[in-house]
């Protein structure tokens, strides 16, 4: 995928294929939400070939991103902080990327270790709707399919966190 500005959605029941499209509504790929019982995803091209995958390994809080051969490209994890939502994408052999958002904001920015912004994404969903994302790639430090898997990883970590918080009440 060679696009810098894309849109895609999660699913209410977190299962099935959803289109990845441009501002002009041109479909450029698919997001396959594998199961309602797991958070596993695949980013597919238009011929349904797997480009990138993401999932939580068993008993792990890290979201692992793999290529089409199953080789680990990196992992996403939450970072503890006050007043800012922080995540980190450790891209093996390519560095660590910070993912940050103000507490009540739906916009997240992705930065290199040196502070250079490489992209951003935001939730553009409406009340009672499934999450939809608008993603922009500023620099090609992270391949666009990989960036989609990172965005879905942040979303999956948030879902898990909210689910755990609600189950303790």
CSV table of N, CA and C in Angstrom, one decimal:
chain,number,residue,atom,x,y,z
A,1,UNK,N,0.8,-1.2,0.0
A,1,UNK,CA,0.0,0.0,0.0
A,1,UNK,C,0.9,1.2,0.0
A,2,UNK,N,0.6,2.2,-0.9
A,2,UNK,CA,1.4,3.3,-1.0
A,2,UNK,C,0.6,4.6,-0.8
A,3,UNK,N,-0.2,4.7,0.2
A,3,UNK,CA,-1.1,5.8,0.5
A,3,UNK,C,-0.7,6.4,1.8
A,4,UNK,N,-0.8,7.7,2.0
A,4,UNK,CA,-0.4,8.4,3.2
A,4,UNK,C,-1.6,8.8,4.1
A,5,UNK,N,-2.8,8.7,3.5
A,5,UNK,CA,-4.0,9.2,4.3
A,5,UNK,C,-5.1,8.1,4.1
A,6,UNK,N,-5.3,7.3,5.1
A,6,UNK,CA,-6.3,6.2,5.0
A,6,UNK,C,-7.3,6.2,6.1
A,7,UNK,N,-8.4,5.5,5.9
A,7,UNK,CA,-9.5,5.3,6.8
A,7,UNK,C,-9.8,3.9,6.9
A,8,UNK,N,-10.2,3.4,8.1
A,8,UNK,CA,-10.6,2.1,8.4
A,8,UNK,C,-11.4,2.0,9.7
A,9,UNK,N,-12.1,0.9,9.9
A,9,UNK,CA,-12.9,0.8,11.1
A,9,UNK,C,-12.7,-0.5,11.8
A,10,UNK,N,-13.0,-0.5,13.1
A,10,UNK,CA,-13.1,-1.7,13.9
A,10,UNK,C,-14.5,-2.2,13.7
A,11,UNK,N,-14.9,-3.2,14.3
A,11,UNK,CA,-16.2,-3.8,14.2
A,11,UNK,C,-16.8,-3.9,15.6
A,12,UNK,N,-18.1,-3.7,15.8
A,12,UNK,CA,-18.8,-3.8,17.1
A,12,UNK,C,-18.5,-5.2,17.7
A,13,UNK,N,-18.6,-6.2,16.9
A,13,UNK,CA,-18.3,-7.6,17.4
A,13,UNK,C,-16.9,-8.0,17.1
A,14,UNK,N,-16.1,-7.1,16.6
A,14,UNK,CA,-14.7,-7.4,16.3
A,14,UNK,C,-14.5,-8.6,15.5
A,15,UNK,N,-15.2,-8.8,14.4
A,15,UNK,CA,-15.0,-9.9,13.5
A,15,UNK,C,-15.4,-9.5,12.1
A,16,UNK,N,-14.7,-10.1,11.1
A,16,UNK,CA,-15.0,-9.9,9.7
A,16,UNK,C,-14.0,-8.9,9.1
A,17,UNK,N,-14.2,-8.8,7.7
A,17,UNK,CA,-13.3,-7.9,7.0
A,17,UNK,C,-13.9,-6.5,6.8
A,18,UNK,N,-13.1,-5.5,6.9
A,18,UNK,CA,-13.5,-4.1,6.8
A,18,UNK,C,-12.6,-3.5,5.7
A,19,UNK,N,-13.1,-2.6,4.9
A,19,UNK,CA,-12.3,-2.0,3.9
A,19,UNK,C,-11.4,-0.9,4.5
A,20,UNK,N,-10.2,-0.8,3.8
A,20,UNK,CA,-9.3,0.3,4.1
A,20,UNK,C,-9.4,1.2,2.9
A,21,UNK,N,-9.7,2.5,3.0
A,21,UNK,CA,-9.9,3.3,1.9
A,21,UNK,C,-9.3,4.7,2.1
A,22,UNK,N,-9.2,5.4,0.9
A,22,UNK,CA,-8.6,6.8,0.9
A,22,UNK,C,-9.7,7.8,1.1
A,23,UNK,N,-9.3,9.1,1.1
A,23,UNK,CA,-10.3,10.2,1.3
A,23,UNK,C,-11.3,10.2,0.2
A,24,UNK,N,-10.9,9.7,-1.0
A,24,UNK,CA,-11.8,9.6,-2.2
A,24,UNK,C,-12.6,8.3,-2.2
A,25,UNK,N,-12.6,7.6,-1.1
A,25,UNK,CA,-13.4,6.4,-1.0
A,25,UNK,C,-12.9,5.2,-1.9
A,26,UNK,N,-11.6,5.4,-2.3
A,26,UNK,CA,-11.0,4.3,-3.1
A,26,UNK,C,-10.5,3.2,-2.2
A,27,UNK,N,-11.0,2.0,-2.4
A,27,UNK,CA,-10.6,0.9,-1.5
A,27,UNK,C,-9.2,0.4,-1.9
A,28,UNK,N,-8.3,0.4,-0.9
A,28,UNK,CA,-6.9,0.0,-1.2
A,28,UNK,C,-6.5,-1.2,-0.5
A,29,UNK,N,-7.3,-1.8,0.4
A,29,UNK,CA,-7.0,-3.0,1.1
A,29,UNK,C,-8.1,-3.4,2.1
A,30,UNK,N,-7.8,-4.3,2.9
A,30,UNK,CA,-8.9,-4.8,3.9
A,30,UNK,C,-8.2,-5.0,5.2
A,31,UNK,N,-9.0,-4.8,6.3
A,31,UNK,CA,-8.6,-5.2,7.6
A,31,UNK,C,-9.4,-6.3,8.0
A,32,UNK,N,-8.8,-7.5,8.3
A,32,UNK,CA,-9.5,-8.7,8.7
A,32,UNK,C,-9.4,-8.9,10.2
A,33,UNK,N,-10.6,-8.7,10.8
A,33,UNK,CA,-10.7,-8.8,12.3
A,33,UNK,C,-11.1,-10.3,12.5
A,34,UNK,N,-10.1,-11.1,12.9
A,34,UNK,CA,-10.2,-12.6,12.8
A,34,UNK,C,-11.3,-13.2,13.6
A,35,UNK,N,-11.6,-12.7,14.8
A,35,UNK,CA,-12.5,-13.4,15.7
A,35,UNK,C,-13.1,-12.4,16.8
A,36,UNK,N,-14.3,-12.8,17.2
A,36,UNK,CA,-14.9,-12.0,18.3
A,36,UNK,C,-14.3,-12.3,19.6
A,37,UNK,N,-13.5,-13.4,19.7
A,37,UNK,CA,-13.0,-13.8,21.0
A,37,UNK,C,-11.5,-13.5,21.1
A,38,UNK,N,-10.8,-13.1,20.1
A,38,UNK,CA,-9.4,-12.7,20.2
A,38,UNK,C,-9.3,-11.3,19.5
A,39,UNK,N,-8.1,-10.7,19.7
A,39,UNK,CA,-7.9,-9.4,19.1
A,39,UNK,C,-7.0,-9.5,17.8
A,40,UNK,N,-6.9,-10.7,17.3
A,40,UNK,CA,-6.0,-10.9,16.1
A,40,UNK,C,-6.5,-10.2,14.9
A,41,UNK,N,-5.6,-9.5,14.1
A,41,UNK,CA,-6.0,-8.8,12.9
A,41,UNK,C,-5.0,-9.2,11.8
A,42,UNK,N,-5.4,-9.1,10.5
A,42,UNK,CA,-4.5,-9.1,9.4
A,42,UNK,C,-4.8,-7.9,8.5
A,43,UNK,N,-3.8,-7.3,8.0
A,43,UNK,CA,-3.9,-6.2,7.0
A,43,UNK,C,-3.7,-6.9,5.6
A,44,UNK,N,-4.7,-6.8,4.8
A,44,UNK,CA,-4.7,-7.5,3.5
A,44,UNK,C,-4.6,-6.6,2.3
A,45,UNK,N,-4.1,-7.0,1.2
A,45,UNK,CA,-4.1,-6.3,0.0
A,45,UNK,C,-5.4,-6.6,-0.7
A,46,UNK,N,-5.6,-6.0,-1.9
A,46,UNK,CA,-6.9,-6.2,-2.6
A,46,UNK,C,-7.1,-7.6,-3.1
A,47,UNK,N,-6.1,-8.4,-3.2
A,47,UNK,CA,-6.2,-9.8,-3.6
A,47,UNK,C,-6.3,-10.8,-2.4
A,48,UNK,N,-6.5,-10.2,-1.2
A,48,UNK,CA,-6.6,-10.9,0.1
A,48,UNK,C,-5.3,-11.6,0.5
A,49,UNK,N,-4.2,-11.1,0.1
A,49,UNK,CA,-2.9,-11.6,0.6
A,49,UNK,C,-2.6,-10.9,1.9
A,50,UNK,N,-2.1,-11.6,2.9
A,50,UNK,CA,-1.8,-11.0,4.1
A,50,UNK,C,-0.5,-10.2,4.0
A,51,UNK,N,-0.5,-8.9,4.4
A,51,UNK,CA,0.7,-8.1,4.4
A,51,UNK,C,1.3,-8.0,5.7
A,52,UNK,N,0.5,-7.8,6.7
A,52,UNK,CA,0.9,-7.6,8.1
A,52,UNK,C,-0.1,-8.2,9.0
A,53,UNK,N,0.3,-8.7,10.2
A,53,UNK,CA,-0.7,-9.2,11.2
A,53,UNK,C,-0.3,-8.6,12.6
A,54,UNK,N,-1.3,-8.6,13.4
A,54,UNK,CA,-1.1,-8.2,14.8
A,54,UNK,C,-1.9,-9.0,15.8
A,55,UNK,N,-1.4,-9.3,17.0
A,55,UNK,CA,-2.1,-10.1,18.0
A,55,UNK,C,-1.4,-9.9,19.3
A,56,UNK,N,-2.2,-10.3,20.3
A,56,UNK,CA,-1.6,-10.5,21.7
A,56,UNK,C,-1.2,-12.0,21.8
A,57,UNK,N,0.1,-12.2,22.1
A,57,UNK,CA,0.5,-13.6,22.4
A,57,UNK,C,-0.2,-14.1,23.7
A,58,UNK,N,-0.3,-15.3,23.9
A,58,UNK,CA,-0.9,-15.9,25.1
A,58,UNK,C,-0.2,-15.3,26.4
A,59,UNK,N,-1.0,-14.8,27.3
A,59,UNK,CA,-0.5,-14.3,28.6
A,59,UNK,C,0.5,-13.1,28.4
A,60,UNK,N,0.2,-12.2,27.5
A,60,UNK,CA,1.0,-11.1,27.2
A,60,UNK,C,0.2,-9.8,27.1
A,61,UNK,N,0.7,-8.7,27.5
A,61,UNK,CA,0.1,-7.4,27.3
A,61,UNK,C,0.7,-6.6,26.2
A,62,UNK,N,1.6,-7.3,25.4
A,62,UNK,CA,2.3,-6.7,24.3
A,62,UNK,C,1.5,-7.1,23.0
A,63,UNK,N,1.3,-6.1,22.2
A,63,UNK,CA,0.6,-6.4,20.9
A,63,UNK,C,1.8,-6.6,19.9
A,64,UNK,N,1.9,-7.8,19.3
A,64,UNK,CA,3.0,-8.1,18.4
A,64,UNK,C,2.6,-8.0,17.0
A,65,UNK,N,3.4,-7.3,16.2
A,65,UNK,CA,3.2,-7.0,14.8
A,65,UNK,C,4.2,-7.9,14.0
A,66,UNK,N,3.6,-8.7,13.0
A,66,UNK,CA,4.4,-9.6,12.2
A,66,UNK,C,4.2,-9.4,10.7
A,67,UNK,N,5.2,-9.8,9.9
A,67,UNK,CA,5.0,-9.7,8.5
A,67,UNK,C,4.3,-10.9,7.9
A,68,UNK,N,4.2,-11.0,6.6
A,68,UNK,CA,3.4,-12.1,6.0
A,68,UNK,C,4.1,-13.5,6.2
A,69,UNK,N,5.3,-13.5,6.6
A,69,UNK,CA,6.0,-14.8,6.9
A,69,UNK,C,5.9,-15.1,8.3
A,70,UNK,N,5.3,-14.3,9.1
A,70,UNK,CA,5.2,-14.6,10.6
A,70,UNK,C,6.4,-14.1,11.4
A,71,UNK,N,7.3,-13.3,10.8
A,71,UNK,CA,8.4,-12.8,11.5
A,71,UNK,C,8.0,-11.5,12.2
A,72,UNK,N,8.4,-11.5,13.5
A,72,UNK,CA,8.1,-10.3,14.3
A,72,UNK,C,8.8,-9.1,13.8
A,73,UNK,N,8.0,-8.0,13.6
A,73,UNK,CA,8.5,-6.7,13.2
A,73,UNK,C,8.7,-5.8,14.4
A,74,UNK,N,7.9,-6.0,15.4
A,74,UNK,CA,8.0,-5.2,16.6
A,74,UNK,C,6.8,-5.5,17.5
A,75,UNK,N,6.6,-4.6,18.5
A,75,UNK,CA,5.5,-4.8,19.4
A,75,UNK,C,5.1,-3.4,20.0
A,76,UNK,N,3.8,-3.4,20.4
A,76,UNK,CA,3.2,-2.2,21.0
A,76,UNK,C,2.9,-2.5,22.4
A,77,UNK,N,3.2,-1.5,23.3
A,77,UNK,CA,2.8,-1.7,24.7
A,77,UNK,C,2.5,-0.3,25.3
A,78,UNK,N,1.7,-0.3,26.3
A,78,UNK,CA,1.3,0.9,27.0
A,78,UNK,C,2.4,1.4,27.9
A,79,UNK,N,2.5,2.6,28.1
A,79,UNK,CA,3.5,3.2,29.0
A,79,UNK,C,2.7,4.0,30.1
A,80,UNK,N,3.1,3.9,31.3
A,80,UNK,CA,2.4,4.6,32.4
A,80,UNK,C,2.8,6.1,32.3
A,81,UNK,N,1.7,6.9,32.5
A,81,UNK,CA,2.0,8.4,32.5
A,81,UNK,C,0.7,9.1,33.1
A,82,UNK,N,0.9,10.2,33.6
A,82,UNK,CA,-0.2,11.1,34.1
A,82,UNK,C,-0.5,12.1,33.0
A,83,UNK,N,-1.8,12.3,32.8
A,83,UNK,CA,-2.3,13.4,31.9
A,83,UNK,C,-2.1,13.2,30.4
A,84,UNK,N,-1.4,12.1,30.1
A,84,UNK,CA,-1.2,11.9,28.6
A,84,UNK,C,-1.3,10.4,28.4
A,85,UNK,N,-2.0,10.0,27.3
A,85,UNK,CA,-2.0,8.6,27.0
A,85,UNK,C,-0.7,8.3,26.2
A,86,UNK,N,0.1,7.3,26.7
A,86,UNK,CA,1.3,7.0,26.0
A,86,UNK,C,1.4,5.5,25.7
A,87,UNK,N,1.9,5.3,24.5
A,87,UNK,CA,2.2,3.9,24.0
A,87,UNK,C,3.6,3.9,23.4
A,88,UNK,N,4.1,2.8,23.2
A,88,UNK,CA,5.4,2.7,22.6
A,88,UNK,C,5.4,1.5,21.5
A,89,UNK,N,5.9,1.8,20.4
A,89,UNK,CA,6.1,0.7,19.4
A,89,UNK,C,7.6,0.5,19.2
A,90,UNK,N,8.0,-0.7,19.6
A,90,UNK,CA,9.4,-1.1,19.5
A,90,UNK,C,9.5,-1.8,18.1
A,91,UNK,N,10.1,-1.2,17.1
A,91,UNK,CA,10.3,-1.8,15.8
A,91,UNK,C,11.7,-2.3,15.8
A,92,UNK,N,11.8,-3.6,15.9
A,92,UNK,CA,13.1,-4.3,16.0
A,92,UNK,C,14.0,-3.8,14.9
A,93,UNK,N,15.2,-3.5,15.3
A,93,UNK,CA,16.3,-3.0,14.5
A,93,UNK,C,16.1,-1.7,13.8
A,94,UNK,N,14.9,-1.0,14.1
A,94,UNK,CA,14.6,0.3,13.5
A,94,UNK,C,14.3,1.3,14.5
A,95,UNK,N,14.3,1.0,15.8
A,95,UNK,CA,14.1,2.0,16.8
A,95,UNK,C,12.8,1.9,17.5
A,96,UNK,N,12.6,2.9,18.4
A,96,UNK,CA,11.3,2.9,19.2
A,96,UNK,C,10.6,4.1,18.9
A,97,UNK,N,9.3,4.0,18.7
A,97,UNK,CA,8.4,5.1,18.3
A,97,UNK,C,7.4,5.3,19.5
A,98,UNK,N,7.3,6.6,19.8
A,98,UNK,CA,6.3,7.0,20.9
A,98,UNK,C,5.0,7.3,20.2
A,99,UNK,N,3.9,6.9,20.9
A,99,UNK,CA,2.6,7.2,20.5
A,99,UNK,C,1.9,7.9,21.6
A,100,UNK,N,1.5,9.2,21.4
A,100,UNK,CA,1.0,10.0,22.5
A,100,UNK,C,-0.3,10.7,22.1
A,101,UNK,N,-1.1,10.9,23.2
A,101,UNK,CA,-2.4,11.7,23.0
A,101,UNK,C,-2.7,12.4,24.3
A,102,UNK,N,-3.2,13.6,24.2
A,102,UNK,CA,-3.7,14.2,25.5
A,102,UNK,C,-4.8,13.4,26.1
A,103,UNK,N,-5.1,13.6,27.3
A,103,UNK,CA,-6.0,12.7,28.1
A,103,UNK,C,-7.4,12.6,27.4
A,104,UNK,N,-8.0,13.7,27.1
A,104,UNK,CA,-9.4,13.6,26.5
A,104,UNK,C,-9.4,13.8,25.0
A,105,UNK,N,-8.3,13.7,24.4
A,105,UNK,CA,-8.2,13.8,22.9
A,105,UNK,C,-8.4,12.5,22.2
A,106,UNK,N,-8.9,12.5,21.0
A,106,UNK,CA,-9.0,11.3,20.2
A,106,UNK,C,-7.9,11.3,19.1
A,107,UNK,N,-7.0,12.2,19.1
A,107,UNK,CA,-5.9,12.3,18.2
A,107,UNK,C,-4.6,11.8,18.8
A,108,UNK,N,-3.9,10.9,18.1
A,108,UNK,CA,-2.7,10.4,18.6
A,108,UNK,C,-1.6,10.7,17.6
A,109,UNK,N,-0.4,11.0,18.1
A,109,UNK,CA,0.7,11.3,17.2
A,109,UNK,C,1.8,10.3,17.4
A,110,UNK,N,2.5,10.0,16.3
A,110,UNK,CA,3.6,8.9,16.4
A,110,UNK,C,4.9,9.7,16.1
A,111,UNK,N,5.9,9.5,17.0
A,111,UNK,CA,7.2,10.2,16.9
A,111,UNK,C,8.3,9.2,17.0
A,112,UNK,N,9.4,9.5,16.3
A,112,UNK,CA,10.6,8.7,16.4
A,112,UNK,C,11.3,9.0,17.8
A,113,UNK,N,12.3,8.3,18.1
A,113,UNK,CA,13.1,8.5,19.3
A,113,UNK,C,13.7,9.9,19.4
A,114,UNK,N,13.9,10.5,18.2
A,114,UNK,CA,14.5,11.9,18.2
A,114,UNK,C,13.4,12.9,18.2
A,115,UNK,N,12.2,12.6,18.2
A,115,UNK,CA,11.1,13.5,18.3
A,115,UNK,C,10.5,13.9,17.0
A,116,UNK,N,10.9,13.3,15.9
A,116,UNK,CA,10.3,13.6,14.6
A,116,UNK,C,9.0,12.9,14.4
A,117,UNK,N,8.0,13.7,14.1
A,117,UNK,CA,6.6,13.1,13.9
A,117,UNK,C,6.6,12.3,12.6
A,118,UNK,N,6.2,11.0,12.6
A,118,UNK,CA,6.1,10.2,11.4
A,118,UNK,C,4.6,10.0,11.0
A,119,UNK,N,3.7,10.3,11.9
A,119,UNK,CA,2.3,10.1,11.5
A,119,UNK,C,1.4,10.4,12.6
A,120,UNK,N,0.1,10.3,12.4
A,120,UNK,CA,-0.9,10.5,13.4
A,120,UNK,C,-2.2,9.7,13.0
A,121,UNK,N,-3.0,9.5,14.0
A,121,UNK,CA,-4.3,8.8,13.8
A,121,UNK,C,-5.2,9.4,14.8
A,122,UNK,N,-6.5,9.3,14.4
A,122,UNK,CA,-7.5,9.8,15.3
A,122,UNK,C,-8.8,9.0,15.1
A,123,UNK,N,-9.5,8.8,16.3
A,123,UNK,CA,-10.8,8.2,16.2
A,123,UNK,C,-11.8,9.2,15.7
A,124,UNK,N,-12.5,8.8,14.7
A,124,UNK,CA,-13.5,9.7,14.1
A,124,UNK,C,-14.9,9.1,14.2
A,125,UNK,N,-15.1,8.2,15.2
A,125,UNK,CA,-16.4,7.6,15.3
A,125,UNK,C,-17.4,8.5,16.0
A,126,UNK,N,-18.6,8.2,15.9
A,126,UNK,CA,-19.7,9.0,16.5
A,126,UNK,C,-20.2,8.2,17.7
A,127,UNK,N,-21.0,8.8,18.6
A,127,UNK,CA,-21.5,8.2,19.8
A,127,UNK,C,-22.3,6.9,19.4
A,128,UNK,N,-22.0,5.8,20.1
A,128,UNK,CA,-22.6,4.5,19.9
A,128,UNK,C,-22.3,3.8,18.6
A,129,UNK,N,-21.3,4.3,17.9
A,129,UNK,CA,-20.8,3.7,16.7
A,129,UNK,C,-19.5,2.9,17.0
A,130,UNK,N,-19.2,2.0,16.1
A,130,UNK,CA,-17.9,1.3,16.2
A,130,UNK,C,-16.8,2.3,15.9
A,131,UNK,N,-15.6,2.1,16.5
A,131,UNK,CA,-14.5,3.0,16.3
A,131,UNK,C,-14.1,3.0,14.8
A,132,UNK,N,-13.9,4.2,14.3
A,132,UNK,CA,-13.3,4.4,12.9
A,132,UNK,C,-12.1,5.2,13.1
A,133,UNK,N,-11.1,5.0,12.2
A,133,UNK,CA,-9.9,5.7,12.3
A,133,UNK,C,-9.5,6.4,11.1
A,134,UNK,N,-8.9,7.6,11.2
A,134,UNK,CA,-8.3,8.3,10.1
A,134,UNK,C,-6.8,8.4,10.4
A,135,UNK,N,-6.0,7.9,9.5
A,135,UNK,CA,-4.6,7.8,9.7
A,135,UNK,C,-3.8,8.5,8.7
A,136,UNK,N,-2.8,9.3,9.1
A,136,UNK,CA,-1.9,10.0,8.2
A,136,UNK,C,-0.5,9.6,8.4
A,137,UNK,N,0.2,9.3,7.3
A,137,UNK,CA,1.6,9.0,7.4
A,137,UNK,C,2.4,10.2,6.9
A,138,UNK,N,3.2,10.8,7.8
A,138,UNK,CA,4.0,12.0,7.4
A,138,UNK,C,5.3,11.6,6.8
A,139,UNK,N,6.0,10.6,7.3
A,139,UNK,CA,7.3,10.1,6.9
A,139,UNK,C,7.2,8.6,6.7
A,140,UNK,N,7.9,8.0,5.8
A,140,UNK,CA,7.8,6.6,5.5
A,140,UNK,C,8.7,5.8,6.4
A,141,UNK,N,8.9,6.2,7.7
A,141,UNK,CA,9.7,5.4,8.6
A,141,UNK,C,9.1,4.0,8.9
A,142,UNK,N,7.8,4.0,9.0
A,142,UNK,CA,7.0,2.8,9.2
A,142,UNK,C,6.1,2.6,8.0
A,143,UNK,N,6.2,1.4,7.4
A,143,UNK,CA,5.4,1.0,6.3
A,143,UNK,C,3.9,1.2,6.6
A,144,UNK,N,3.1,1.6,5.7
A,144,UNK,CA,1.7,2.0,6.0
A,144,UNK,C,0.9,0.8,6.6
A,145,UNK,N,1.0,-0.4,6.0
A,145,UNK,CA,0.3,-1.6,6.6
A,145,UNK,C,0.7,-1.8,8.0
A,146,UNK,N,2.0,-1.7,8.3
A,146,UNK,CA,2.6,-1.9,9.6
A,146,UNK,C,2.0,-0.8,10.6
A,147,UNK,N,1.8,0.4,10.1
A,147,UNK,CA,1.3,1.5,10.9
A,147,UNK,C,-0.2,1.2,11.2
A,148,UNK,N,-0.9,0.6,10.3
A,148,UNK,CA,-2.3,0.2,10.6
A,148,UNK,C,-2.4,-0.8,11.7
A,149,UNK,N,-1.5,-1.8,11.7
A,149,UNK,CA,-1.4,-2.8,12.7
A,149,UNK,C,-1.0,-2.2,14.1
A,150,UNK,N,-0.2,-1.1,14.1
A,150,UNK,CA,0.2,-0.4,15.3
A,150,UNK,C,-1.1,0.3,15.8
A,151,UNK,N,-1.8,1.0,15.0
A,151,UNK,CA,-3.0,1.7,15.4
A,151,UNK,C,-4.0,0.7,16.0
A,152,UNK,N,-4.2,-0.4,15.3
A,152,UNK,CA,-5.1,-1.4,15.9
A,152,UNK,C,-4.6,-2.0,17.2
A,153,UNK,N,-3.3,-2.1,17.3
A,153,UNK,CA,-2.7,-2.5,18.6
A,153,UNK,C,-3.0,-1.6,19.7
A,154,UNK,N,-2.9,-0.3,19.5
A,154,UNK,CA,-3.2,0.7,20.5
A,154,UNK,C,-4.7,0.6,20.9
A,155,UNK,N,-5.6,0.4,19.9
A,155,UNK,CA,-7.0,0.2,20.1
A,155,UNK,C,-7.3,-1.1,20.9
A,156,UNK,N,-6.6,-2.2,20.6
A,156,UNK,CA,-6.8,-3.4,21.3
A,156,UNK,C,-6.3,-3.3,22.7
A,157,UNK,N,-5.2,-2.6,23.0
A,157,UNK,CA,-4.7,-2.4,24.4
A,157,UNK,C,-5.7,-1.6,25.1
A,158,UNK,N,-6.3,-0.6,24.5
A,158,UNK,CA,-7.3,0.3,25.2
A,158,UNK,C,-8.6,-0.6,25.5
A,159,UNK,N,-9.0,-1.4,24.6
A,159,UNK,CA,-10.2,-2.2,24.8
A,159,UNK,C,-9.9,-3.2,26.0
A,160,UNK,N,-8.8,-3.8,26.0
A,160,UNK,CA,-8.4,-4.7,27.1
A,160,UNK,C,-8.4,-4.0,28.4
A,161,UNK,N,-7.8,-2.8,28.4
A,161,UNK,CA,-7.7,-2.0,29.6
A,161,UNK,C,-9.1,-1.6,30.2
A,162,UNK,N,-10.0,-1.2,29.2
A,162,UNK,CA,-11.4,-0.8,29.6
A,162,UNK,C,-12.1,-2.0,30.1
A,163,UNK,N,-11.9,-3.1,29.5
A,163,UNK,CA,-12.6,-4.4,29.8
A,163,UNK,C,-12.2,-4.8,31.2
A,164,UNK,N,-10.9,-4.7,31.5
A,164,UNK,CA,-10.3,-5.1,32.8
A,164,UNK,C,-10.9,-4.2,33.9
A,165,UNK,N,-10.9,-2.9,33.6
A,165,UNK,CA,-11.4,-1.9,34.6
A,165,UNK,C,-12.9,-2.1,34.9
A,166,UNK,N,-13.7,-2.4,33.9
A,166,UNK,CA,-15.1,-2.7,34.1
A,166,UNK,C,-15.4,-4.0,34.8
A,167,UNK,N,-14.5,-5.0,34.7
A,167,UNK,CA,-14.7,-6.3,35.3
A,167,UNK,C,-14.4,-6.2,36.8
A,168,UNK,N,-13.6,-5.2,37.2
A,168,UNK,CA,-13.3,-5.1,38.7
A,168,UNK,C,-14.3,-4.3,39.5
A,169,UNK,N,-15.3,-3.7,38.8
A,169,UNK,CA,-16.3,-2.9,39.5
A,169,UNK,C,-17.3,-3.8,40.1
